[in-house]
Amino acid sequence: MSIVNPLTFFWLFIAVSLLLYKFNRKKTAKYIAILGAAQLFLFSVTPLPVFMIQQLEKQYPVYKGSKNEKLPIHILGNGHADDPSLYPTQKLSFQALERVTEGIRIYNYFNHTRISFSGFAVNKKEPTGNVMAKAAVSLGVSSKDTILFPAPRNTWEEAVAYKKRFGTKNKFILVTNATHMPRAMEVFRSMGMQPIAAPTGFFLKKETGYRYNWWPSTAKIIYTEAAAYEYAAQLYYKWFKL
């Protein structure tokens, strides 16, 4: 997601500014440099990044469910490292690990149910879905309850694979990060499926007291990167997929 990181744009603006300055376009160079500084200020100091994240994360509440409705669980992938010295839980990206732990929470709440994992092999070694399943099993999930989708490379393909395997008649719990949940729900629903959102990995937590403020923060840069990626992906899906 570095392409939508404010720091990436800042240094891009600075590089263009220096290049223009070298070719004696000093006035234009100054404006480009100011623009780069302005966007960095906007996305690392102002309350805007918090607002952007909040608009995504507030769309779906934490899943609480009902034990009278025991549903299957599907967890979307998010990458891992193929480091042979690490256990499966340690190989996962922090987003993937958040998704696995939330899936296990619901799995235990239901006193076991079908739990599936998706995610492809980025480096053509082991698929992320497999690593997520191994991590879940190491944390108490029964291997007989797990199902793998090792081929899907993105949210759209994950939805296609799930529909092909299970159809559209039955409800299921969809687990992914809170910022990603609005797009994931839209994609799965567009194919006629009946997902129930179980968001996790919230950036904004009320107990931290982190709300709107004007303090410079690297966290705001992270918020901007995550939110901008999702908004851009939503537009892409609406224009070319949905």
PDB file of C-alpha atoms in Angstrom:
ATOM      1  CA  MET A   1       0.000   0.000   0.000  1.00  0.00           C
ATOM      2  CA  SER A   2       3.042   2.309  -0.027  1.00  0.00           C
ATOM      3  CA  ILE A   3       1.871   3.982  -3.250  1.00  0.00           C
ATOM      4  CA  VAL A   4      -0.886   5.735  -1.277  1.00  0.00           C
ATOM      5  CA  ASN A   5       1.342   6.625   1.674  1.00  0.00           C
ATOM      6  CA  PRO A   6       1.650  10.419   2.264  1.00  0.00           C
ATOM      7  CA  LEU A   7       5.409  10.017   2.761  1.00  0.00           C
ATOM      8  CA  THR A   8       5.709   8.479  -0.692  1.00  0.00           C
ATOM      9  CA  PHE A   9       3.907  11.440  -2.217  1.00  0.00           C
ATOM     10  CA  PHE A  10       5.958  13.890  -0.147  1.00  0.00           C
ATOM     11  CA  TRP A  11       9.265  12.594  -1.456  1.00  0.00           C
ATOM     12  CA  LEU A  12       7.847  12.346  -4.963  1.00  0.00           C
ATOM     13  CA  PHE A  13       6.875  16.025  -4.819  1.00  0.00           C
ATOM     14  CA  ILE A  14      10.311  16.925  -3.433  1.00  0.00           C
ATOM     15  CA  ALA A  15      12.089  14.967  -6.181  1.00  0.00           C
ATOM     16  CA  VAL A  16      10.002  16.676  -8.884  1.00  0.00           C
ATOM     17  CA  SER A  17      10.624  20.047  -7.230  1.00  0.00           C
ATOM     18  CA  LEU A  18      14.391  19.533  -7.215  1.00  0.00           C
ATOM     19  CA  LEU A  19      14.325  18.410 -10.825  1.00  0.00           C
ATOM     20  CA  LEU A  20      12.368  21.503 -11.854  1.00  0.00           C
ATOM     21  CA  TYR A  21      14.711  23.713  -9.854  1.00  0.00           C
ATOM     22  CA  LYS A  22      17.685  22.201 -11.668  1.00  0.00           C
ATOM     23  CA  PHE A  23      16.089  23.146 -14.989  1.00  0.00           C
ATOM     24  CA  ASN A  24      15.582  26.702 -13.747  1.00  0.00           C
ATOM     25  CA  ARG A  25      11.832  26.333 -13.190  1.00  0.00           C
ATOM     26  CA  LYS A  26      12.225  27.824  -9.722  1.00  0.00           C
ATOM     27  CA  LYS A  27       8.703  29.207  -9.323  1.00  0.00           C
ATOM     28  CA  THR A  28       7.054  25.946 -10.312  1.00  0.00           C
ATOM     29  CA  ALA A  29       9.538  24.038  -8.139  1.00  0.00           C
ATOM     30  CA  LYS A  30       8.527  26.140  -5.141  1.00  0.00           C
ATOM     31  CA  TYR A  31       4.831  25.447  -5.678  1.00  0.00           C
ATOM     32  CA  ILE A  32       5.432  21.712  -6.040  1.00  0.00           C
ATOM     33  CA  ALA A  33       7.468  21.652  -2.820  1.00  0.00           C
ATOM     34  CA  ILE A  34       4.732  23.577  -0.989  1.00  0.00           C
ATOM     35  CA  LEU A  35       2.125  21.143  -2.324  1.00  0.00           C
ATOM     36  CA  GLY A  36       4.169  18.201  -1.049  1.00  0.00           C
ATOM     37  CA  ALA A  37       4.502  19.755   2.401  1.00  0.00           C
ATOM     38  CA  ALA A  38       0.802  20.652   2.457  1.00  0.00           C
ATOM     39  CA  GLN A  39      -0.385  17.120   1.708  1.00  0.00           C
ATOM     40  CA  LEU A  40       1.971  15.708   4.350  1.00  0.00           C
ATOM     41  CA  PHE A  41       0.592  18.210   6.871  1.00  0.00           C
ATOM     42  CA  LEU A  42      -2.970  17.334   5.896  1.00  0.00           C
ATOM     43  CA  PHE A  43      -2.459  13.614   6.375  1.00  0.00           C
ATOM     44  CA  SER A  44      -0.145  13.566   9.404  1.00  0.00           C
ATOM     45  CA  VAL A  45      -1.348  16.504  11.521  1.00  0.00           C
ATOM     46  CA  THR A  46      -5.002  17.313  10.818  1.00  0.00           C
ATOM     47  CA  PRO A  47      -7.979  15.208  12.035  1.00  0.00           C
ATOM     48  CA  LEU A  48      -8.757  14.116   8.454  1.00  0.00           C
ATOM     49  CA  PRO A  49      -7.050  10.680   8.643  1.00  0.00           C
ATOM     50  CA  VAL A  50      -9.028   9.780  11.771  1.00  0.00           C
ATOM     51  CA  PHE A  51     -12.242  10.832  10.045  1.00  0.00           C
ATOM     52  CA  MET A  52     -11.377   8.770   6.949  1.00  0.00           C
ATOM     53  CA  ILE A  53     -10.763   5.636   8.999  1.00  0.00           C
ATOM     54  CA  GLN A  54     -13.814   6.228  11.155  1.00  0.00           C
ATOM     55  CA  GLN A  55     -16.107   6.342   8.112  1.00  0.00           C
ATOM     56  CA  LEU A  56     -14.969   2.835   7.174  1.00  0.00           C
ATOM     57  CA  GLU A  57     -14.804   1.224  10.598  1.00  0.00           C
ATOM     58  CA  LYS A  58     -18.167   2.420  11.906  1.00  0.00           C
ATOM     59  CA  GLN A  59     -20.177   0.764   9.125  1.00  0.00           C
ATOM     60  CA  TYR A  60     -20.272  -2.677  10.772  1.00  0.00           C
ATOM     61  CA  PRO A  61     -20.281  -3.406  14.528  1.00  0.00           C
ATOM     62  CA  VAL A  62     -18.375  -6.184  16.241  1.00  0.00           C
ATOM     63  CA  TYR A  63     -20.080  -9.538  15.733  1.00  0.00           C
ATOM     64  CA  LYS A  64     -21.882 -10.768  18.856  1.00  0.00           C
ATOM     65  CA  GLY A  65     -24.240 -13.244  17.280  1.00  0.00           C
ATOM     66  CA  SER A  66     -26.565 -15.789  18.761  1.00  0.00           C
ATOM     67  CA  LYS A  67     -25.800 -19.353  19.754  1.00  0.00           C
ATOM     68  CA  ASN A  68     -29.170 -20.291  18.312  1.00  0.00           C
ATOM     69  CA  GLU A  69     -27.763 -19.492  14.871  1.00  0.00           C
ATOM     70  CA  LYS A  70     -24.643 -21.590  14.436  1.00  0.00           C
ATOM     71  CA  LEU A  71     -23.096 -20.445  11.155  1.00  0.00           C
ATOM     72  CA  PRO A  72     -19.978 -21.313   9.174  1.00  0.00           C
ATOM     73  CA  ILE A  73     -17.081 -18.839   9.248  1.00  0.00           C
ATOM     74  CA  HIS A  74     -15.036 -17.584   6.329  1.00  0.00           C
ATOM     75  CA  ILE A  75     -11.784 -15.666   6.911  1.00  0.00           C
ATOM     76  CA  LEU A  76     -10.202 -13.569   4.162  1.00  0.00           C
ATOM     77  CA  GLY A  77      -6.442 -13.739   3.635  1.00  0.00           C
ATOM     78  CA  ASN A  78      -3.866 -11.009   4.124  1.00  0.00           C
ATOM     79  CA  GLY A  79      -0.355 -12.306   3.597  1.00  0.00           C
ATOM     80  CA  HIS A  80       2.438 -14.005   5.502  1.00  0.00           C
ATOM     81  CA  ALA A  81       6.208 -14.526   5.478  1.00  0.00           C
ATOM     82  CA  ASP A  82       7.693 -17.875   4.443  1.00  0.00           C
ATOM     83  CA  ASP A  83      10.218 -17.936   7.264  1.00  0.00           C
ATOM     84  CA  PRO A  84      10.876 -21.598   8.191  1.00  0.00           C
ATOM     85  CA  SER A  85      12.136 -20.577  11.639  1.00  0.00           C
ATOM     86  CA  LEU A  86       8.724 -19.217  12.643  1.00  0.00           C
ATOM     87  CA  TYR A  87       5.527 -20.901  13.777  1.00  0.00           C
ATOM     88  CA  PRO A  88       2.396 -20.348  11.637  1.00  0.00           C
ATOM     89  CA  THR A  89       1.028 -17.711  14.030  1.00  0.00           C
ATOM     90  CA  GLN A  90       4.324 -15.822  13.761  1.00  0.00           C
ATOM     91  CA  LYS A  91       4.447 -16.003   9.970  1.00  0.00           C
ATOM     92  CA  LEU A  92       1.159 -14.181   9.483  1.00  0.00           C
ATOM     93  CA  SER A  93       0.885 -10.455   8.859  1.00  0.00           C
ATOM     94  CA  PHE A  94      -0.659  -8.673  11.826  1.00  0.00           C
ATOM     95  CA  GLN A  95      -3.877  -8.169   9.827  1.00  0.00           C
ATOM     96  CA  ALA A  96      -4.073 -11.884   9.010  1.00  0.00           C
ATOM     97  CA  LEU A  97      -3.411 -12.796  12.634  1.00  0.00           C
ATOM     98  CA  GLU A  98      -6.169 -10.431  13.780  1.00  0.00           C
ATOM     99  CA  ARG A  99      -8.560 -12.138  11.387  1.00  0.00           C
ATOM    100  CA  VAL A 100      -7.580 -15.617  12.544  1.00  0.00           C
ATOM    101  CA  THR A 101      -8.009 -14.764  16.220  1.00  0.00           C
ATOM    102  CA  GLU A 102     -11.432 -13.234  15.566  1.00  0.00           C
ATOM    103  CA  GLY A 103     -12.426 -16.326  13.602  1.00  0.00           C
ATOM    104  CA  ILE A 104     -11.320 -18.533  16.497  1.00  0.00           C
ATOM    105  CA  ARG A 105     -13.284 -16.394  18.961  1.00  0.00           C
ATOM    106  CA  ILE A 106     -16.466 -16.966  16.969  1.00  0.00           C
ATOM    107  CA  TYR A 107     -15.580 -20.625  16.395  1.00  0.00           C
ATOM    108  CA  ASN A 108     -15.334 -21.154  20.158  1.00  0.00           C
ATOM    109  CA  TYR A 109     -18.479 -19.119  20.754  1.00  0.00           C
ATOM    110  CA  PHE A 110     -20.392 -21.514  18.517  1.00  0.00           C
ATOM    111  CA  ASN A 111     -18.678 -24.510  20.152  1.00  0.00           C
ATOM    112  CA  HIS A 112     -17.149 -25.463  16.808  1.00  0.00           C
ATOM    113  CA  THR A 113     -18.378 -24.906  13.276  1.00  0.00           C
ATOM    114  CA  ARG A 114     -16.981 -24.979   9.756  1.00  0.00           C
ATOM    115  CA  ILE A 115     -14.187 -22.437   9.372  1.00  0.00           C
ATOM    116  CA  SER A 116     -12.594 -21.666   6.007  1.00  0.00           C
ATOM    117  CA  PHE A 117      -9.525 -19.668   5.027  1.00  0.00           C
ATOM    118  CA  SER A 118      -8.533 -18.067   1.735  1.00  0.00           C
ATOM    119  CA  GLY A 119      -5.308 -16.613   0.399  1.00  0.00           C
ATOM    120  CA  PHE A 120      -2.825 -17.455  -2.334  1.00  0.00           C
ATOM    121  CA  ALA A 121       0.935 -18.062  -2.342  1.00  0.00           C
ATOM    122  CA  VAL A 122       2.570 -14.699  -3.032  1.00  0.00           C
ATOM    123  CA  ASN A 123       5.992 -16.223  -3.673  1.00  0.00           C
ATOM    124  CA  LYS A 124       4.694 -19.499  -5.121  1.00  0.00           C
ATOM    125  CA  LYS A 125       5.496 -21.389  -1.919  1.00  0.00           C
ATOM    126  CA  GLU A 126       2.790 -21.944   0.693  1.00  0.00           C
ATOM    127  CA  PRO A 127      -0.597 -20.209   0.297  1.00  0.00           C
ATOM    128  CA  THR A 128      -1.587 -17.756   3.002  1.00  0.00           C
ATOM    129  CA  GLY A 129      -4.859 -19.631   3.507  1.00  0.00           C
ATOM    130  CA  ASN A 130      -2.898 -22.746   4.479  1.00  0.00           C
ATOM    131  CA  VAL A 131      -0.741 -20.835   6.959  1.00  0.00           C
ATOM    132  CA  MET A 132      -3.826 -19.236   8.513  1.00  0.00           C
ATOM    133  CA  ALA A 133      -5.446 -22.658   8.903  1.00  0.00           C
ATOM    134  CA  LYS A 134      -2.301 -24.071  10.529  1.00  0.00           C
ATOM    135  CA  ALA A 135      -2.222 -21.107  12.901  1.00  0.00           C
ATOM    136  CA  ALA A 136      -5.870 -21.697  13.824  1.00  0.00           C
ATOM    137  CA  VAL A 137      -5.256 -25.405  14.431  1.00  0.00           C
ATOM    138  CA  SER A 138      -2.264 -24.582  16.643  1.00  0.00           C
ATOM    139  CA  LEU A 139      -4.611 -22.420  18.714  1.00  0.00           C
ATOM    140  CA  GLY A 140      -7.217 -25.119  19.248  1.00  0.00           C
ATOM    141  CA  VAL A 141      -9.333 -25.335  16.094  1.00  0.00           C
ATOM    142  CA  SER A 142     -10.023 -28.894  14.961  1.00  0.00           C
ATOM    143  CA  SER A 143      -8.360 -29.619  11.622  1.00  0.00           C
ATOM    144  CA  LYS A 144     -11.487 -31.492  10.477  1.00  0.00           C
ATOM    145  CA  ASP A 145     -13.441 -28.236  10.716  1.00  0.00           C
ATOM    146  CA  THR A 146     -11.088 -26.319   8.388  1.00  0.00           C
ATOM    147  CA  ILE A 147     -11.502 -25.750   4.655  1.00  0.00           C
ATOM    148  CA  LEU A 148      -8.887 -24.117   2.441  1.00  0.00           C
ATOM    149  CA  PHE A 149      -9.152 -21.799  -0.533  1.00  0.00           C
ATOM    150  CA  PRO A 150      -5.493 -21.526  -1.614  1.00  0.00           C
ATOM    151  CA  ALA A 151      -5.976 -19.914  -5.029  1.00  0.00           C
ATOM    152  CA  PRO A 152      -7.781 -16.534  -4.636  1.00  0.00           C
ATOM    153  CA  ARG A 153      -5.500 -13.497  -5.038  1.00  0.00           C
ATOM    154  CA  ASN A 154      -7.919 -10.739  -4.001  1.00  0.00           C
ATOM    155  CA  THR A 155     -11.337 -10.066  -2.485  1.00  0.00           C
ATOM    156  CA  TRP A 156     -13.158 -10.577  -5.760  1.00  0.00           C
ATOM    157  CA  GLU A 157     -11.572 -13.981  -6.361  1.00  0.00           C
ATOM    158  CA  GLU A 158     -12.217 -14.966  -2.742  1.00  0.00           C
ATOM    159  CA  ALA A 159     -15.923 -14.281  -3.240  1.00  0.00           C
ATOM    160  CA  VAL A 160     -16.002 -16.181  -6.545  1.00  0.00           C
ATOM    161  CA  ALA A 161     -14.304 -19.201  -4.952  1.00  0.00           C
ATOM    162  CA  TYR A 162     -16.638 -19.226  -1.948  1.00  0.00           C
ATOM    163  CA  LYS A 163     -19.728 -18.980  -4.147  1.00  0.00           C
ATOM    164  CA  LYS A 164     -18.507 -21.783  -6.389  1.00  0.00           C
ATOM    165  CA  ARG A 165     -17.967 -24.068  -3.375  1.00  0.00           C
ATOM    166  CA  PHE A 166     -20.973 -23.221  -1.189  1.00  0.00           C
ATOM    167  CA  GLY A 167     -23.488 -21.387  -3.357  1.00  0.00           C
ATOM    168  CA  THR A 168     -25.687 -18.502  -2.222  1.00  0.00           C
ATOM    169  CA  LYS A 169     -28.481 -20.061  -0.145  1.00  0.00           C
ATOM    170  CA  ASN A 170     -26.898 -20.069   3.305  1.00  0.00           C
ATOM    171  CA  LYS A 171     -25.717 -17.310   5.617  1.00  0.00           C
ATOM    172  CA  PHE A 172     -22.138 -17.290   6.891  1.00  0.00           C
ATOM    173  CA  ILE A 173     -19.845 -15.170   9.045  1.00  0.00           C
ATOM    174  CA  LEU A 174     -17.356 -13.098   7.036  1.00  0.00           C
ATOM    175  CA  VAL A 175     -14.196 -12.105   8.923  1.00  0.00           C
ATOM    176  CA  THR A 176     -11.841  -9.369   7.778  1.00  0.00           C
ATOM    177  CA  ASN A 177     -10.402  -6.088   9.027  1.00  0.00           C
ATOM    178  CA  ALA A 178     -12.856  -3.313   9.843  1.00  0.00           C
ATOM    179  CA  THR A 179     -11.492  -0.987   7.145  1.00  0.00           C
ATOM    180  CA  HIS A 180     -11.785  -3.721   4.530  1.00  0.00           C
ATOM    181  CA  MET A 181     -15.222  -4.939   5.615  1.00  0.00           C
ATOM    182  CA  PRO A 182     -17.389  -2.456   3.609  1.00  0.00           C
ATOM    183  CA  ARG A 183     -15.736  -3.477   0.329  1.00  0.00           C
ATOM    184  CA  ALA A 184     -15.770  -7.180   1.191  1.00  0.00           C
ATOM    185  CA  MET A 185     -19.450  -7.124   2.099  1.00  0.00           C
ATOM    186  CA  GLU A 186     -20.317  -5.279  -1.096  1.00  0.00           C
ATOM    187  CA  VAL A 187     -18.443  -7.797  -3.233  1.00  0.00           C
ATOM    188  CA  PHE A 188     -19.925 -10.904  -1.600  1.00  0.00           C
ATOM    189  CA  ARG A 189     -23.438  -9.450  -1.647  1.00  0.00           C
ATOM    190  CA  SER A 190     -23.116  -8.444  -5.293  1.00  0.00           C
ATOM    191  CA  MET A 191     -22.735 -12.143  -6.110  1.00  0.00           C
ATOM    192  CA  GLY A 192     -25.955 -13.026  -4.287  1.00  0.00           C
ATOM    193  CA  MET A 193     -24.380 -14.362  -1.100  1.00  0.00           C
ATOM    194  CA  GLN A 194     -25.541 -13.676   2.458  1.00  0.00           C
ATOM    195  CA  PRO A 195     -22.493 -12.727   4.550  1.00  0.00           C
ATOM    196  CA  ILE A 196     -22.766 -11.468   8.117  1.00  0.00           C
ATOM    197  CA  ALA A 197     -19.974  -9.062   8.981  1.00  0.00           C
ATOM    198  CA  ALA A 198     -17.487  -9.838  11.745  1.00  0.00           C
ATOM    199  CA  PRO A 199     -14.972  -6.967  11.551  1.00  0.00           C
ATOM    200  CA  THR A 200     -11.719  -7.019  13.489  1.00  0.00           C
ATOM    201  CA  GLY A 201      -8.431  -5.120  13.659  1.00  0.00           C
ATOM    202  CA  PHE A 202      -9.985  -1.758  14.476  1.00  0.00           C
ATOM    203  CA  PHE A 203      -7.596   1.191  14.278  1.00  0.00           C
ATOM    204  CA  LEU A 204      -9.820   3.414  16.406  1.00  0.00           C
ATOM    205  CA  LYS A 205     -10.630   2.202  19.903  1.00  0.00           C
ATOM    206  CA  LYS A 206     -12.703   4.365  22.230  1.00  0.00           C
ATOM    207  CA  GLU A 207     -10.789   3.470  25.372  1.00  0.00           C
ATOM    208  CA  THR A 208      -7.548   4.905  23.977  1.00  0.00           C
ATOM    209  CA  GLY A 209      -9.078   8.370  23.921  1.00  0.00           C
ATOM    210  CA  TYR A 210      -7.631   8.944  20.461  1.00  0.00           C
ATOM    211  CA  ARG A 211     -10.151  11.101  18.684  1.00  0.00           C
ATOM    212  CA  TYR A 212      -9.953  14.231  16.585  1.00  0.00           C
ATOM    213  CA  ASN A 213      -6.881  16.316  17.341  1.00  0.00           C
ATOM    214  CA  TRP A 214      -4.166  18.337  15.627  1.00  0.00           C
ATOM    215  CA  TRP A 215      -1.132  16.525  16.989  1.00  0.00           C
ATOM    216  CA  PRO A 216       1.431  15.289  14.431  1.00  0.00           C
ATOM    217  CA  SER A 217       1.372  11.491  14.412  1.00  0.00           C
ATOM    218  CA  THR A 218       2.825   8.610  12.412  1.00  0.00           C
ATOM    219  CA  ALA A 219      -0.420   6.784  13.243  1.00  0.00           C
ATOM    220  CA  LYS A 220      -2.301   9.289  11.105  1.00  0.00           C
ATOM    221  CA  ILE A 221      -0.050   8.429   8.169  1.00  0.00           C
ATOM    222  CA  ILE A 222      -0.918   4.758   8.673  1.00  0.00           C
ATOM    223  CA  TYR A 223      -4.612   5.641   8.860  1.00  0.00           C
ATOM    224  CA  THR A 224      -4.341   7.612   5.628  1.00  0.00           C
ATOM    225  CA  GLU A 225      -2.576   4.773   3.843  1.00  0.00           C
ATOM    226  CA  ALA A 226      -5.149   2.182   4.936  1.00  0.00           C
ATOM    227  CA  ALA A 227      -8.164   4.387   4.216  1.00  0.00           C
ATOM    228  CA  ALA A 228      -6.907   5.705   0.880  1.00  0.00           C
ATOM    229  CA  TYR A 229      -6.209   2.160  -0.309  1.00  0.00           C
ATOM    230  CA  GLU A 230      -9.746   1.071   0.577  1.00  0.00           C
ATOM    231  CA  TYR A 231     -11.434   4.088  -0.993  1.00  0.00           C
ATOM    232  CA  ALA A 232      -9.399   3.610  -4.177  1.00  0.00           C
ATOM    233  CA  ALA A 233     -10.214  -0.115  -4.242  1.00  0.00           C
ATOM    234  CA  GLN A 234     -13.917   0.601  -3.738  1.00  0.00           C
ATOM    235  CA  LEU A 235     -13.905   2.917  -6.740  1.00  0.00           C
ATOM    236  CA  TYR A 236     -12.060   0.338  -8.833  1.00  0.00           C
ATOM    237  CA  TYR A 237     -14.574  -2.368  -7.961  1.00  0.00           C
ATOM    238  CA  LYS A 238     -17.551  -0.116  -8.670  1.00  0.00           C
ATOM    239  CA  TRP A 239     -16.172   0.940 -12.048  1.00  0.00           C
ATOM    240  CA  PHE A 240     -14.821  -2.384 -13.282  1.00  0.00           C
ATOM    241  CA  LYS A 241     -16.325  -5.218 -11.235  1.00  0.00           C
ATOM    242  CA  LEU A 242     -19.726  -4.540  -9.704  1.00  0.00           C
TER     243      LEU A 242
END
